[in-house]
Amino acid sequence: MKKEIWEWTKAIIIAVVLAFFLRSYVFATSIVEGTSMDPTLHNGERVIFNKAIYLLDEPSRGDIVIIQHPNKNYVKRVIGLPNETVEVRNGTLYIDGEKVDQSFLPPEQQSATSDFEPVEVPNQHYFVMGDNRDISKDSRNGLGFIHEDDIIGRSEIVIFPFDQITITR
């Protein structure tokens, strides 16, 4: 009986240590607050994000990222990469003067983006926007350019509500 209790104790300790490691260094969850990522993500959805991905790689255009900010975390989409020039003219997104396909957005939302003058993304920074461009607090208005160290992960999957489980990439 003592041996069996010891085996169960070891298994539980290993499971707790493994869960702590995964939660601290590999995967975590975040709750989407507000409607700035509609129609891709909705208010109240819980997402699992990959914390380790950017230790090996850099964010790519289109990635949905979790941004660590002093007051709260934000969920936004990477639009502009370091040293690129981003602008919107007549509701169309341009990177370095080239029109960008935003297939992740419905056509009516693509053209609803308010125009803004060209801005150059500094080295080691990213330009992010919410998918619901009309109301999103993002690099255009409030968050500014996002330093690479403030991007703490990439959204991988919506896990709640259970009837809306989807991959977000």
Tab-separated table of C-alpha atoms in Angstrom:
chain	number	residue	atom	x	y	z
A	1	MET	CA	0.000	0.000	0.000
A	2	LYS	CA	2.862	2.389	0.843
A	3	LYS	CA	4.503	1.701	-2.504
A	4	GLU	CA	1.268	2.456	-4.363
A	5	ILE	CA	0.781	5.744	-2.489
A	6	TRP	CA	4.385	6.704	-3.297
A	7	GLU	CA	3.847	5.922	-7.002
A	8	TRP	CA	0.686	8.044	-7.114
A	9	THR	CA	2.447	10.875	-5.261
A	10	LYS	CA	5.325	10.824	-7.766
A	11	ALA	CA	2.886	10.835	-10.701
A	12	ILE	CA	0.962	13.785	-9.260
A	13	ILE	CA	4.156	15.748	-8.561
A	14	ILE	CA	5.437	15.126	-12.094
A	15	ALA	CA	2.067	16.175	-13.563
A	16	VAL	CA	2.016	19.394	-11.506
A	17	VAL	CA	5.621	20.267	-12.442
A	18	LEU	CA	4.927	19.516	-16.112
A	19	ALA	CA	1.727	21.609	-16.064
A	20	PHE	CA	3.582	24.493	-14.381
A	21	PHE	CA	6.363	24.321	-16.992
A	22	LEU	CA	3.926	24.230	-19.925
A	23	ARG	CA	1.825	27.068	-18.464
A	24	SER	CA	4.857	29.237	-17.696
A	25	TYR	CA	6.958	28.721	-20.793
A	26	VAL	CA	4.959	27.155	-23.621
A	27	PHE	CA	1.186	27.755	-23.581
A	28	ALA	CA	-1.118	30.090	-21.698
A	29	THR	CA	-4.646	31.417	-22.062
A	30	SER	CA	-6.001	34.891	-22.585
A	31	ILE	CA	-9.512	36.291	-22.712
A	32	VAL	CA	-10.536	38.518	-25.611
A	33	GLU	CA	-11.912	41.761	-24.203
A	34	GLY	CA	-14.053	43.922	-26.438
A	35	THR	CA	-14.936	43.753	-30.104
A	36	SER	CA	-11.728	45.072	-31.697
A	37	MET	CA	-10.939	41.667	-33.261
A	38	ASP	CA	-14.425	41.000	-34.700
A	39	PRO	CA	-15.188	39.048	-36.854
A	40	THR	CA	-12.159	36.808	-36.146
A	41	LEU	CA	-12.360	36.784	-32.349
A	42	HIS	CA	-15.285	37.819	-30.165
A	43	ASN	CA	-15.642	39.412	-26.762
A	44	GLY	CA	-15.326	36.850	-23.979
A	45	GLU	CA	-13.663	34.123	-26.026
A	46	ARG	CA	-10.753	32.379	-24.369
A	47	VAL	CA	-7.741	31.635	-26.558
A	48	ILE	CA	-4.688	29.470	-26.028
A	49	PHE	CA	-1.547	31.240	-27.113
A	50	ASN	CA	1.884	29.850	-27.855
A	51	LYS	CA	4.505	31.567	-25.690
A	52	ALA	CA	7.491	29.678	-27.120
A	53	ILE	CA	6.971	30.336	-30.845
A	54	TYR	CA	8.751	33.679	-30.906
A	55	LEU	CA	11.790	32.313	-29.086
A	56	LEU	CA	12.509	30.430	-32.305
A	57	ASP	CA	10.896	32.673	-34.912
A	58	GLU	CA	9.659	36.232	-35.423
A	59	PRO	CA	6.069	37.408	-35.831
A	60	SER	CA	4.780	37.308	-39.406
A	61	ARG	CA	2.264	39.561	-41.101
A	62	GLY	CA	-1.191	38.258	-40.293
A	63	ASP	CA	-0.277	36.589	-36.995
A	64	ILE	CA	-2.741	37.208	-34.183
A	65	VAL	CA	-0.526	38.096	-31.241
A	66	ILE	CA	-0.861	38.718	-27.535
A	67	ILE	CA	0.745	42.016	-26.517
A	68	GLN	CA	1.838	42.596	-22.956
A	69	HIS	CA	0.982	46.142	-21.945
A	70	PRO	CA	1.403	47.719	-18.490
A	71	ASN	CA	-2.338	47.843	-17.742
A	72	LYS	CA	-3.601	44.807	-19.667
A	73	ASN	CA	-2.842	42.420	-22.500
A	74	TYR	CA	-4.121	43.100	-26.013
A	75	VAL	CA	-4.977	40.703	-28.823
A	76	LYS	CA	-4.159	42.219	-32.237
A	77	ARG	CA	-3.058	41.252	-35.742
A	78	VAL	CA	0.462	41.970	-37.031
A	79	ILE	CA	0.217	44.233	-40.077
A	80	GLY	CA	3.611	45.905	-40.473
A	81	LEU	CA	7.022	44.343	-39.843
A	82	PRO	CA	10.203	46.143	-38.736
A	83	ASN	CA	11.493	48.730	-41.229
A	84	GLU	CA	8.377	48.587	-43.435
A	85	THR	CA	6.233	51.583	-44.367
A	86	VAL	CA	2.515	51.155	-43.630
A	87	GLU	CA	-0.313	53.326	-44.922
A	88	VAL	CA	-3.983	53.199	-45.825
A	89	ARG	CA	-5.243	55.121	-48.866
A	90	ASN	CA	-8.889	55.075	-49.905
A	91	GLY	CA	-9.530	52.219	-47.467
A	92	THR	CA	-6.758	50.051	-48.952
A	93	LEU	CA	-3.748	48.849	-46.951
A	94	TYR	CA	-0.319	49.354	-48.502
A	95	ILE	CA	3.026	48.060	-47.238
A	96	ASP	CA	6.075	49.681	-48.843
A	97	GLY	CA	3.763	51.050	-51.546
A	98	GLU	CA	2.319	47.626	-52.469
A	99	LYS	CA	-1.354	46.755	-51.971
A	100	VAL	CA	-1.779	44.061	-49.315
A	101	ASP	CA	-4.361	41.291	-49.526
A	102	GLN	CA	-6.255	41.031	-46.252
A	103	SER	CA	-8.097	37.808	-46.954
A	104	PHE	CA	-8.684	37.336	-43.218
A	105	LEU	CA	-11.214	40.208	-43.344
A	106	PRO	CA	-14.551	40.384	-45.150
A	107	PRO	CA	-14.383	42.849	-48.096
A	108	GLU	CA	-16.608	45.423	-46.384
A	109	GLN	CA	-14.227	45.581	-43.410
A	110	GLN	CA	-11.141	45.838	-45.609
A	111	SER	CA	-12.421	49.002	-47.218
A	112	ALA	CA	-13.698	50.439	-43.915
A	113	THR	CA	-10.185	51.127	-42.606
A	114	SER	CA	-9.685	54.870	-42.138
A	115	ASP	CA	-6.909	56.406	-44.201
A	116	PHE	CA	-3.630	57.366	-42.569
A	117	GLU	CA	-0.354	58.762	-43.822
A	118	PRO	CA	2.664	56.508	-44.388
A	119	VAL	CA	4.514	55.556	-41.210
A	120	GLU	CA	7.794	53.677	-41.030
A	121	VAL	CA	7.894	50.876	-38.493
A	122	PRO	CA	11.083	51.178	-36.400
A	123	ASN	CA	13.574	48.337	-36.114
A	124	GLN	CA	12.540	45.706	-33.525
A	125	HIS	CA	8.936	46.992	-33.604
A	126	TYR	CA	5.663	45.919	-35.211
A	127	PHE	CA	2.564	47.724	-36.446
A	128	VAL	CA	-0.623	46.000	-35.252
A	129	MET	CA	-4.324	46.543	-35.867
A	130	GLY	CA	-7.533	44.948	-34.703
A	131	ASP	CA	-9.705	43.313	-37.342
A	132	ASN	CA	-12.608	45.612	-36.417
A	133	ARG	CA	-10.691	48.626	-37.711
A	134	ASP	CA	-13.325	51.270	-36.924
A	135	ILE	CA	-13.164	50.786	-33.160
A	136	SER	CA	-9.803	49.141	-32.511
A	137	LYS	CA	-7.218	50.706	-30.213
A	138	ASP	CA	-4.013	49.742	-32.003
A	139	SER	CA	-0.801	51.101	-33.544
A	140	ARG	CA	-2.779	53.875	-35.256
A	141	ASN	CA	-4.301	55.312	-32.107
A	142	GLY	CA	-3.083	54.604	-28.624
A	143	LEU	CA	-0.792	51.589	-28.635
A	144	GLY	CA	1.799	52.911	-31.073
A	145	PHE	CA	4.481	50.636	-32.443
A	146	ILE	CA	4.856	47.397	-30.488
A	147	HIS	CA	8.365	46.392	-29.395
A	148	GLU	CA	9.207	42.785	-30.174
A	149	ASP	CA	9.738	42.082	-26.443
A	150	ASP	CA	6.117	43.082	-25.721
A	151	ILE	CA	4.737	40.368	-28.004
A	152	ILE	CA	4.384	37.435	-25.641
A	153	GLY	CA	2.772	34.866	-27.903
A	154	ARG	CA	0.715	33.908	-30.931
A	155	SER	CA	-2.936	32.963	-30.651
A	156	GLU	CA	-3.425	29.342	-31.696
A	157	ILE	CA	-6.939	28.201	-30.829
A	158	VAL	CA	-10.213	29.451	-29.351
A	159	ILE	CA	-11.109	27.055	-26.536
A	160	PHE	CA	-14.174	28.761	-25.064
A	161	PRO	CA	-17.081	28.888	-25.621
A	162	PHE	CA	-16.909	25.206	-26.371
A	163	ASP	CA	-19.288	25.371	-29.329
A	164	GLN	CA	-16.915	27.819	-31.086
A	165	ILE	CA	-13.598	25.972	-30.787
A	166	THR	CA	-11.508	27.065	-33.793
A	167	ILE	CA	-7.914	27.470	-34.872
A	168	THR	CA	-7.060	31.175	-35.059
A	169	ARG	CA	-4.079	31.086	-37.421
